[in-house]
mmJSON file of the N, C-alpha and C atoms, coordinates in Angstrom:
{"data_MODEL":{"atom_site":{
"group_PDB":["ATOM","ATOM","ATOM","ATOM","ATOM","ATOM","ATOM","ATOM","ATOM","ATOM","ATOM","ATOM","ATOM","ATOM","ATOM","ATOM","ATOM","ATOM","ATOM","ATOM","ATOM","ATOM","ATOM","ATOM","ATOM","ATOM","ATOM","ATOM","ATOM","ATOM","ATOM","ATOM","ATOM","ATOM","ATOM","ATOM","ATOM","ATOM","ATOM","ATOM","ATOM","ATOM","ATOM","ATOM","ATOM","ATOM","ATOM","ATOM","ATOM","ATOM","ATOM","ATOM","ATOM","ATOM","ATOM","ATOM","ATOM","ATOM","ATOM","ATOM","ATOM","ATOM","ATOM","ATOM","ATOM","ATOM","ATOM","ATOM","ATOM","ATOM","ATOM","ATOM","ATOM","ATOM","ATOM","ATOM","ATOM","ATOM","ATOM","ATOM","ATOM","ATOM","ATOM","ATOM","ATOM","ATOM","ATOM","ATOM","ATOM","ATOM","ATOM","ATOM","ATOM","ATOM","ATOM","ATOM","ATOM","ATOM","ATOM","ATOM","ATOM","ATOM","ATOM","ATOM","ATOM","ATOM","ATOM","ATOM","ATOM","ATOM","ATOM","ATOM","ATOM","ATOM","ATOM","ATOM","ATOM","ATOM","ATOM","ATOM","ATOM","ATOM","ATOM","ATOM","ATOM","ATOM","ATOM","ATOM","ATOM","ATOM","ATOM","ATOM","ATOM","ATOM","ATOM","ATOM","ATOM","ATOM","ATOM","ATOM","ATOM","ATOM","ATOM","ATOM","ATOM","ATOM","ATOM","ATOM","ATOM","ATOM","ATOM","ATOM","ATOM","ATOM","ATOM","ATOM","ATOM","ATOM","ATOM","ATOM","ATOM","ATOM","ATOM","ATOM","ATOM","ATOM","ATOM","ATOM","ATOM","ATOM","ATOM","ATOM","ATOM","ATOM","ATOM","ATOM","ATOM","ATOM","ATOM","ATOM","ATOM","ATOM","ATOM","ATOM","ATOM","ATOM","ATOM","ATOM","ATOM"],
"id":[1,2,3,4,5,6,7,8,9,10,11,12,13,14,15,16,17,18,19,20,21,22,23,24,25,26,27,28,29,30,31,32,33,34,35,36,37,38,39,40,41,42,43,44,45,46,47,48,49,50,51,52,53,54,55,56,57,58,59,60,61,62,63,64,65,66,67,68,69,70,71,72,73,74,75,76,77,78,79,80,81,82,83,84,85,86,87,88,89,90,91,92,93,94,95,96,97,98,99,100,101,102,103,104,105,106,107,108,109,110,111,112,113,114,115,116,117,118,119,120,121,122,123,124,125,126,127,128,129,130,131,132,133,134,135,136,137,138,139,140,141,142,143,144,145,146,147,148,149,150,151,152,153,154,155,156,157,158,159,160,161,162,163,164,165,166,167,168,169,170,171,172,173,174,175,176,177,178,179,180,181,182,183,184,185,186,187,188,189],
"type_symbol":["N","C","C","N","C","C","N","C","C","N","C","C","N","C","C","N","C","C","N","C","C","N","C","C","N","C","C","N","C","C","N","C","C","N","C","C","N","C","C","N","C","C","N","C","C","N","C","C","N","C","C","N","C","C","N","C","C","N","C","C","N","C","C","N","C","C","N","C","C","N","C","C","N","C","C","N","C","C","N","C","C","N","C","C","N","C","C","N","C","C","N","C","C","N","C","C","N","C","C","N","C","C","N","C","C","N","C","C","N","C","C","N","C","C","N","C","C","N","C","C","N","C","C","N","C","C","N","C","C","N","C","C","N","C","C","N","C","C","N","C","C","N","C","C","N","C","C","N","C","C","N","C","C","N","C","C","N","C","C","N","C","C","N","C","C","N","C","C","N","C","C","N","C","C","N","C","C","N","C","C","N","C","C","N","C","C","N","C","C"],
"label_atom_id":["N","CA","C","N","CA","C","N","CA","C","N","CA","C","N","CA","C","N","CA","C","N","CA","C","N","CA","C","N","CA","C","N","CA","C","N","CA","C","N","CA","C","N","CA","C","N","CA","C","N","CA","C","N","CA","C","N","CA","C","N","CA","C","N","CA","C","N","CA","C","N","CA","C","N","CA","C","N","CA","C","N","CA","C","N","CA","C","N","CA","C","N","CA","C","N","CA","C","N","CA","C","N","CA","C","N","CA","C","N","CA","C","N","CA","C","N","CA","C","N","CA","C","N","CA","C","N","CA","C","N","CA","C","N","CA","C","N","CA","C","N","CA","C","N","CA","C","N","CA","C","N","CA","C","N","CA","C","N","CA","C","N","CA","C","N","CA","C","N","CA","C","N","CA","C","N","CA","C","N","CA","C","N","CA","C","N","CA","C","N","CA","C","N","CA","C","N","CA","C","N","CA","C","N","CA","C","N","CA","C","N","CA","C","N","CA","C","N","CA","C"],
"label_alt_id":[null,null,null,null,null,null,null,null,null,null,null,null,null,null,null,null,null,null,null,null,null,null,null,null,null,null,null,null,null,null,null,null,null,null,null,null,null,null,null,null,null,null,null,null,null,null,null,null,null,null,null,null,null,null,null,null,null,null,null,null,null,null,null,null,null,null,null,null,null,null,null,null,null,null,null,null,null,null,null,null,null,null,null,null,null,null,null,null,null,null,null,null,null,null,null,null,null,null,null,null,null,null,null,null,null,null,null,null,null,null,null,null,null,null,null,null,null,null,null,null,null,null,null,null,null,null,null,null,null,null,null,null,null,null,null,null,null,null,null,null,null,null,null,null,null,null,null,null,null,null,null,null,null,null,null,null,null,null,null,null,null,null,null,null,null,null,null,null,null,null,null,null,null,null,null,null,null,null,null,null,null,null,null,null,null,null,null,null,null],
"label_comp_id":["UNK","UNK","UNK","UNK","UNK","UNK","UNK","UNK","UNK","UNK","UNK","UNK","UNK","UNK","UNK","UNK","UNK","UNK","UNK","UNK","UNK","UNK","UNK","UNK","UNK","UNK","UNK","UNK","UNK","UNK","UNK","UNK","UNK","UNK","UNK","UNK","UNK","UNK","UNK","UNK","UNK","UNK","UNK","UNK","UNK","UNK","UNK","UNK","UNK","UNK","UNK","UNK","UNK","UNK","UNK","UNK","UNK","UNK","UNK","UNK","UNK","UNK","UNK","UNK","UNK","UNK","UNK","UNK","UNK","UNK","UNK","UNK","UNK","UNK","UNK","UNK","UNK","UNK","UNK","UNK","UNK","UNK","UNK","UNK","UNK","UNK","UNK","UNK","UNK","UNK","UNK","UNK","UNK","UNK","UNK","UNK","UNK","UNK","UNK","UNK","UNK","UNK","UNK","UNK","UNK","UNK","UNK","UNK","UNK","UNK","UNK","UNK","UNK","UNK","UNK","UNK","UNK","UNK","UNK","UNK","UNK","UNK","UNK","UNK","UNK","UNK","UNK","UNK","UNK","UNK","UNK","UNK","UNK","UNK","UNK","UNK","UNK","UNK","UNK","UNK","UNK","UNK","UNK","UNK","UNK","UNK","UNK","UNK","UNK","UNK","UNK","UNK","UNK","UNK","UNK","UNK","UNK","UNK","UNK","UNK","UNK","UNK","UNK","UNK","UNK","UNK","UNK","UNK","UNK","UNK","UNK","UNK","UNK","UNK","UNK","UNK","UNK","UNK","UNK","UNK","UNK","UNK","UNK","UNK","UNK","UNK","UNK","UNK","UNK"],
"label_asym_id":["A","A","A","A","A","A","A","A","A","A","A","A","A","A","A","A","A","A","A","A","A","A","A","A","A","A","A","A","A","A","A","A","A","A","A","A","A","A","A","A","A","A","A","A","A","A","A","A","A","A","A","A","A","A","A","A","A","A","A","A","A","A","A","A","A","A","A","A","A","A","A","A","A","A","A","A","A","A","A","A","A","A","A","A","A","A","A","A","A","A","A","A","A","A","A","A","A","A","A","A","A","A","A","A","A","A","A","A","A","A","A","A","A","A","A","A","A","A","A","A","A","A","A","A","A","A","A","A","A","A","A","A","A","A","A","A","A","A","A","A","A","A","A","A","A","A","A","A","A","A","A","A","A","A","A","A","A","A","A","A","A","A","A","A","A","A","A","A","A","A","A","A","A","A","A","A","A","A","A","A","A","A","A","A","A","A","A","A","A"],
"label_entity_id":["1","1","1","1","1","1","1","1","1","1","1","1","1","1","1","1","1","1","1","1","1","1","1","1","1","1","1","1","1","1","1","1","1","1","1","1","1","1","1","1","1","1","1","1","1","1","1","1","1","1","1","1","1","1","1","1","1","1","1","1","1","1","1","1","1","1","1","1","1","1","1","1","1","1","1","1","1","1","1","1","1","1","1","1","1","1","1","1","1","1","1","1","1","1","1","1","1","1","1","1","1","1","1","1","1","1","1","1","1","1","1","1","1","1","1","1","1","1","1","1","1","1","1","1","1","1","1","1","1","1","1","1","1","1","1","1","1","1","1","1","1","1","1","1","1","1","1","1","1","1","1","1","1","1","1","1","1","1","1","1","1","1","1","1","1","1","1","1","1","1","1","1","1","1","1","1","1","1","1","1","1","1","1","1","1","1","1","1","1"],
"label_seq_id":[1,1,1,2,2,2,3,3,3,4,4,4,5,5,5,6,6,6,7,7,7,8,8,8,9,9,9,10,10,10,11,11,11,12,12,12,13,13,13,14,14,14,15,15,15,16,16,16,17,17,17,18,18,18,19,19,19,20,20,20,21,21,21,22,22,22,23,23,23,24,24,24,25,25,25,26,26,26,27,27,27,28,28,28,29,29,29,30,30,30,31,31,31,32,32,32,33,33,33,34,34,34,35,35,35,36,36,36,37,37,37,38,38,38,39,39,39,40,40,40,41,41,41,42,42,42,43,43,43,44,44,44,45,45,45,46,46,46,47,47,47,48,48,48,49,49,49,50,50,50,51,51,51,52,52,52,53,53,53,54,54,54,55,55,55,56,56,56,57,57,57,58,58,58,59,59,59,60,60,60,61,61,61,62,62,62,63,63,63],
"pdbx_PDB_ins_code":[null,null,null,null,null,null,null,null,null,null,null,null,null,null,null,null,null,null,null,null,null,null,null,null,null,null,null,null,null,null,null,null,null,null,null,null,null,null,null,null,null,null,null,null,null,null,null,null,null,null,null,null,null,null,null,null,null,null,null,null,null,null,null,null,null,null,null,null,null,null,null,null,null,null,null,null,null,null,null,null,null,null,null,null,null,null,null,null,null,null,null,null,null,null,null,null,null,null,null,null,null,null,null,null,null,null,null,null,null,null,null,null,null,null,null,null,null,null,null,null,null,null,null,null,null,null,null,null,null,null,null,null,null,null,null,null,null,null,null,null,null,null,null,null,null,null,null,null,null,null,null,null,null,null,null,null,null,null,null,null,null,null,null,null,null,null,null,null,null,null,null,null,null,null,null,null,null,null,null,null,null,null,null,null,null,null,null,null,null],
"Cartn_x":[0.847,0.0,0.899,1.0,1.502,0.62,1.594,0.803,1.239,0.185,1.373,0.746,2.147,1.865,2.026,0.514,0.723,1.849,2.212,3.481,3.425,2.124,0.985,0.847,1.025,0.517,1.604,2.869,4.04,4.666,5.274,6.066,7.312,8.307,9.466,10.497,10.242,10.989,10.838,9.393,9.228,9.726,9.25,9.817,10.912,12.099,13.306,13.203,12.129,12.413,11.572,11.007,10.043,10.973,11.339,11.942,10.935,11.468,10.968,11.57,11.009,11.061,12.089,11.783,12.965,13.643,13.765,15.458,16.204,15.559,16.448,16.765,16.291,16.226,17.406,17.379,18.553,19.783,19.781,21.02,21.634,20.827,21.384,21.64,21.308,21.483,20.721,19.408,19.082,18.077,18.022,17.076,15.692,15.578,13.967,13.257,13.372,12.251,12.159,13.449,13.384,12.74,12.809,12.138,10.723,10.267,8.714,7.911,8.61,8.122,7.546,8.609,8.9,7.619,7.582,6.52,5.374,5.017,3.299,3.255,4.103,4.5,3.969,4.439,4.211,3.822,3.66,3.668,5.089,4.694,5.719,6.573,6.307,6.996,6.859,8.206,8.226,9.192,8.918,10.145,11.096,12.452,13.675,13.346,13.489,12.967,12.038,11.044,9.928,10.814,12.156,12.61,13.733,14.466,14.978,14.96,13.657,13.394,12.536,12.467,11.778,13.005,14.055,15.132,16.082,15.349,16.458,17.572,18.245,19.607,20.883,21.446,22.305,23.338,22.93,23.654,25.438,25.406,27.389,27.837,28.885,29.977,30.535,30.346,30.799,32.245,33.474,34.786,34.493],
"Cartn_y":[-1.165,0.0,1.236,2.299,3.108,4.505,5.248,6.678,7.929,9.288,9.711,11.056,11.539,13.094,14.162,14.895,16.042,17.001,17.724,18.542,20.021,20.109,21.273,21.812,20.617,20.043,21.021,20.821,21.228,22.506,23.159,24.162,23.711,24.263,23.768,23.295,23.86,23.251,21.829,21.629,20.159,19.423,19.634,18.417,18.394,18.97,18.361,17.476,17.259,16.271,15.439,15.042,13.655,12.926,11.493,10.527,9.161,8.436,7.687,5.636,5.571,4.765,3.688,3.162,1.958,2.562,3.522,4.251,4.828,4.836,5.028,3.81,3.111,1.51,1.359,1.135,0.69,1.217,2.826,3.361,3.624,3.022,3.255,1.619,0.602,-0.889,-1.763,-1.033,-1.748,-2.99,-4.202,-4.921,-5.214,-5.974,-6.193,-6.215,-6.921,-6.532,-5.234,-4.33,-3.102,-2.184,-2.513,-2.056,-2.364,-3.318,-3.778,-3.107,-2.746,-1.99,-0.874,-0.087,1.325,1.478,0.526,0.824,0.481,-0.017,-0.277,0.757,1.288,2.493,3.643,3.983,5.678,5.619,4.004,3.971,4.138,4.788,4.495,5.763,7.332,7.866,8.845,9.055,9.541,10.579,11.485,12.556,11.795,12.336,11.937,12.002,12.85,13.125,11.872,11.328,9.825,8.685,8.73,7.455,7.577,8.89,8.644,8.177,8.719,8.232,6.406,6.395,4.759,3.461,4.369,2.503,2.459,0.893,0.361,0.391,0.88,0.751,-0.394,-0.886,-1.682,-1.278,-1.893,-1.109,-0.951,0.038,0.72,0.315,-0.63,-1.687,-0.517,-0.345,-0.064,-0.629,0.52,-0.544,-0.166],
"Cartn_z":[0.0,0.0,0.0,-0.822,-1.141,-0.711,-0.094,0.684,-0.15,-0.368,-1.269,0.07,0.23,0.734,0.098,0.625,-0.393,-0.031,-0.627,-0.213,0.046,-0.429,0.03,1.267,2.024,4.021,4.897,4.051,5.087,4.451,5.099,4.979,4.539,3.496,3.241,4.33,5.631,6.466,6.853,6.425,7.511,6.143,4.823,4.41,4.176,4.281,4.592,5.715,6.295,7.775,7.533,6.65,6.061,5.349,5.826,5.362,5.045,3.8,3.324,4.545,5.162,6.376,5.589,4.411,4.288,3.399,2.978,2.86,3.942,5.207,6.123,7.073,6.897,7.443,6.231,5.418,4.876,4.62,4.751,4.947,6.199,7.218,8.601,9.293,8.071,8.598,9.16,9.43,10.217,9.979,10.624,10.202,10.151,9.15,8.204,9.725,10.862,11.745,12.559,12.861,13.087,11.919,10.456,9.088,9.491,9.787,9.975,10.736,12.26,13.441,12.943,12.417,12.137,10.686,9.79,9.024,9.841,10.77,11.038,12.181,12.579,13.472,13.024,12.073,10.907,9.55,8.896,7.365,6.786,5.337,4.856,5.007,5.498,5.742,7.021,7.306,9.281,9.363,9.992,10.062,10.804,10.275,11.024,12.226,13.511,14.806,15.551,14.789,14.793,14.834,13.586,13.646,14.413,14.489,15.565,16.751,17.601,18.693,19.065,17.704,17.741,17.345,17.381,16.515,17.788,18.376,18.968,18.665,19.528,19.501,20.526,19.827,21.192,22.529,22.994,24.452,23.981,24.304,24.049,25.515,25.128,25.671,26.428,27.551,28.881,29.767,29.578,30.5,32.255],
"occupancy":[1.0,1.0,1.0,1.0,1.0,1.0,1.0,1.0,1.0,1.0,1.0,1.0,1.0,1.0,1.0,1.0,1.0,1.0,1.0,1.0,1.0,1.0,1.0,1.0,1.0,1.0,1.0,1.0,1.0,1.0,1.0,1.0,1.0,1.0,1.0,1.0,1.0,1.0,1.0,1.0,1.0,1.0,1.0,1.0,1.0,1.0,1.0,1.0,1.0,1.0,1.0,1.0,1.0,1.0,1.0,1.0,1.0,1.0,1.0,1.0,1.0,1.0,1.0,1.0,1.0,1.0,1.0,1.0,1.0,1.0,1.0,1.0,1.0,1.0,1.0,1.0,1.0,1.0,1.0,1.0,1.0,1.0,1.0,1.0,1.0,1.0,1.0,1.0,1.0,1.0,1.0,1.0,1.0,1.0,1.0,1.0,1.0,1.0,1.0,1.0,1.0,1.0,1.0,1.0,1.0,1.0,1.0,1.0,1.0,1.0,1.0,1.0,1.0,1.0,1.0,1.0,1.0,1.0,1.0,1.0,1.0,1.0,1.0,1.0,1.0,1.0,1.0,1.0,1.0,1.0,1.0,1.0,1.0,1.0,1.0,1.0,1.0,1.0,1.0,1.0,1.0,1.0,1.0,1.0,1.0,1.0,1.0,1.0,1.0,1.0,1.0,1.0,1.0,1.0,1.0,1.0,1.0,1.0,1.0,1.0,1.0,1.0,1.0,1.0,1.0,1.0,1.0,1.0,1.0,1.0,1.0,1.0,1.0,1.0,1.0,1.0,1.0,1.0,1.0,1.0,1.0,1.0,1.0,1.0,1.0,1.0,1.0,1.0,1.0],
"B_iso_or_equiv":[0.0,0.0,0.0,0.0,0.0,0.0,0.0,0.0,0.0,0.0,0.0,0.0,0.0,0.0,0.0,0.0,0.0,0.0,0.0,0.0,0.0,0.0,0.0,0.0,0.0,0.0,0.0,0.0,0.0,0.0,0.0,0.0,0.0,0.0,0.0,0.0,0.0,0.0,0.0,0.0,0.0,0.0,0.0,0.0,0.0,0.0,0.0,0.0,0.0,0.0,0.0,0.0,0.0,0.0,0.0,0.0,0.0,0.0,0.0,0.0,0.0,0.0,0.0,0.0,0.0,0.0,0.0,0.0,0.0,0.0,0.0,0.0,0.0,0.0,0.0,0.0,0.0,0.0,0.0,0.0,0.0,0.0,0.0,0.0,0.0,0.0,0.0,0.0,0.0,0.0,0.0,0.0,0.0,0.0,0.0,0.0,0.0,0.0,0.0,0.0,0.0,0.0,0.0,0.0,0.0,0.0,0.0,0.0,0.0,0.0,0.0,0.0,0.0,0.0,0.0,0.0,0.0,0.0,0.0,0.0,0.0,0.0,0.0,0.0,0.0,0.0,0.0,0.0,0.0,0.0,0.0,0.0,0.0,0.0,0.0,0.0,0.0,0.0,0.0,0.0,0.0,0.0,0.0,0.0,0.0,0.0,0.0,0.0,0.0,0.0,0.0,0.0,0.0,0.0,0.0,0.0,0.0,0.0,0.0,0.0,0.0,0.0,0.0,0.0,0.0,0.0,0.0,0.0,0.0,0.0,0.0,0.0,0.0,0.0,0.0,0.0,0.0,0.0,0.0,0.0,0.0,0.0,0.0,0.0,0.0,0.0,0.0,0.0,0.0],
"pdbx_formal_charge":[null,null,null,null,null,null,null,null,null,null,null,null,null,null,null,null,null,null,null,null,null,null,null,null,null,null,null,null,null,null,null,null,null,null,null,null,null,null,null,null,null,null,null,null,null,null,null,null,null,null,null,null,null,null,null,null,null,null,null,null,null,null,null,null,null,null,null,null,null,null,null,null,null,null,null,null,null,null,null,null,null,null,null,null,null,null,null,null,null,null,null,null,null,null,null,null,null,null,null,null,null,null,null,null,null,null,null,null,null,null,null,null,null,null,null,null,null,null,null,null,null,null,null,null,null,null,null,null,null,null,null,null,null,null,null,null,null,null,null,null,null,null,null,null,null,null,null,null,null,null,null,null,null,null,null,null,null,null,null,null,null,null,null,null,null,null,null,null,null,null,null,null,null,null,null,null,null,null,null,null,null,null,null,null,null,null,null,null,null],
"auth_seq_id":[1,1,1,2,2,2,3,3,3,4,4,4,5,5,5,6,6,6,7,7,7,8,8,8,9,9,9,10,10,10,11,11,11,12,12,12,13,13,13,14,14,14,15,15,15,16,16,16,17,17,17,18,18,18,19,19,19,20,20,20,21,21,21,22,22,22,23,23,23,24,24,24,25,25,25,26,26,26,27,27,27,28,28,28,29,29,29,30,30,30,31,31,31,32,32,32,33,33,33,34,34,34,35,35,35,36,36,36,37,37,37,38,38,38,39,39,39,40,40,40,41,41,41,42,42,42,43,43,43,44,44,44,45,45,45,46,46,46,47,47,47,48,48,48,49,49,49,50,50,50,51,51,51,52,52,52,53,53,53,54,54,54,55,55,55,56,56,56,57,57,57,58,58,58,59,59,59,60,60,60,61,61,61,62,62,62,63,63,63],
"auth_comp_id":["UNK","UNK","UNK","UNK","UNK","UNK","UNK","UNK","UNK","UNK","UNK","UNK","UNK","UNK","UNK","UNK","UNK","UNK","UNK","UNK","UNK","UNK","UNK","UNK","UNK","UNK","UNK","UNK","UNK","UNK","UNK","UNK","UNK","UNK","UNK","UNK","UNK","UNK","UNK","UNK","UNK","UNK","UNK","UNK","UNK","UNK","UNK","UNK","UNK","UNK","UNK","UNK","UNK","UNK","UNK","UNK","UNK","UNK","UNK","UNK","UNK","UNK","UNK","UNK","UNK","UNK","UNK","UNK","UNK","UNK","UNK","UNK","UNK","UNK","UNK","UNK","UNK","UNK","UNK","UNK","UNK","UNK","UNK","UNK","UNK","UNK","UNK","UNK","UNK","UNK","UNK","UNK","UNK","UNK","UNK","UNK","UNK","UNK","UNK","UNK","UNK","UNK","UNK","UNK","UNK","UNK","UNK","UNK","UNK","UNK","UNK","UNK","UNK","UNK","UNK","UNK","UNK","UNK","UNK","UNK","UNK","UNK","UNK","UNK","UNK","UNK","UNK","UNK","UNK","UNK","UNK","UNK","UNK","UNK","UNK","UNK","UNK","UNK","UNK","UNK","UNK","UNK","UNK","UNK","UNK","UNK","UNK","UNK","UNK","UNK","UNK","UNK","UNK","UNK","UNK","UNK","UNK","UNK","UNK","UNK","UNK","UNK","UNK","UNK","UNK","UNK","UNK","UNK","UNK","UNK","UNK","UNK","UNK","UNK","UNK","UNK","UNK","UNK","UNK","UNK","UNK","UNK","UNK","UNK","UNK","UNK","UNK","UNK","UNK"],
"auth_asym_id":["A","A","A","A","A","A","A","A","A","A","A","A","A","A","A","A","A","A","A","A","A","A","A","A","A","A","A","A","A","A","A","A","A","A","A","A","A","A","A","A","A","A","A","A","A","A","A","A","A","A","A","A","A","A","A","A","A","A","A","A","A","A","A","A","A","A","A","A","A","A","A","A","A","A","A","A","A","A","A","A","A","A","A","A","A","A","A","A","A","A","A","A","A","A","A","A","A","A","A","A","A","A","A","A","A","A","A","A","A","A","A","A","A","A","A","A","A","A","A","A","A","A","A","A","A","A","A","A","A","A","A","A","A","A","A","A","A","A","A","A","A","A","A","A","A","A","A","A","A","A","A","A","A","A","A","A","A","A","A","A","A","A","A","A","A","A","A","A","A","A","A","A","A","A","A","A","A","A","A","A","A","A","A","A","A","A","A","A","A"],
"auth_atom_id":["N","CA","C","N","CA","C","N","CA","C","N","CA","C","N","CA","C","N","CA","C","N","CA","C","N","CA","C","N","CA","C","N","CA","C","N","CA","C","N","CA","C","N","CA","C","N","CA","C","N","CA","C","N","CA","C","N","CA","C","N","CA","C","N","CA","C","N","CA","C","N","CA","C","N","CA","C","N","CA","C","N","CA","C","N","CA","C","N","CA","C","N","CA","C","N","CA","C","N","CA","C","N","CA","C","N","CA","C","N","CA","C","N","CA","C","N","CA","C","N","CA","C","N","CA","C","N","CA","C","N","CA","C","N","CA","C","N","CA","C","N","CA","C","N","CA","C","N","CA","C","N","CA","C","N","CA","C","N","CA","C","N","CA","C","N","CA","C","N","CA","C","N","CA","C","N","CA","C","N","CA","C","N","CA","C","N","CA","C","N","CA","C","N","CA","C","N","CA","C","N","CA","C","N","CA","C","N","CA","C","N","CA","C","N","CA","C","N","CA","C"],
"pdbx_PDB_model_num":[1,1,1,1,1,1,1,1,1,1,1,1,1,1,1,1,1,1,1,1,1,1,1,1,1,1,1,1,1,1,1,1,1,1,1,1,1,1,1,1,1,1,1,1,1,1,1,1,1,1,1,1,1,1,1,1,1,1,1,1,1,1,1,1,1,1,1,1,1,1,1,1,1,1,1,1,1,1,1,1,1,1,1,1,1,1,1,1,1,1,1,1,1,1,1,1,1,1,1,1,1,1,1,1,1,1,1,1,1,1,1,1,1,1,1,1,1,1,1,1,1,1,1,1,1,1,1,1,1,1,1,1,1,1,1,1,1,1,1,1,1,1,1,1,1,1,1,1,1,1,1,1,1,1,1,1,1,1,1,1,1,1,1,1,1,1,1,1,1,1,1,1,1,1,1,1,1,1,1,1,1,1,1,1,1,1,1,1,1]
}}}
């Protein structure tokens, strides 16, 4: 299912901050079930700020 946003909606600022969810799933690595979350989460697209705060991340190795 394909969403289309109008571009009408936002002010030029926001859409620089609308990302397309599995182009950033795939340029940031992450996997098909972190990809899955994140689409039934927001669809197919989420401001950076959304996916930022939604992708697990792994705990940083502590000495």
């Amino acid at each position: 299912m394909t969403h289309h946003i109008d571009n009408r909606q936002f002010s030029p600022r926001q859409t620089r901050n609308v990302l397309d969810v599995i182009e950033h799933c795939r340029k940031n690595g992450l996997d098909k079930a972190e990809e899955r979350k994140l689409l039934l989460l927001f669809g197919r697209f989420a401001s950076r700020h959304e996916l930022q705060m939604n992708v697990k991340r792994p705990p940083a190795n502590l000495r």
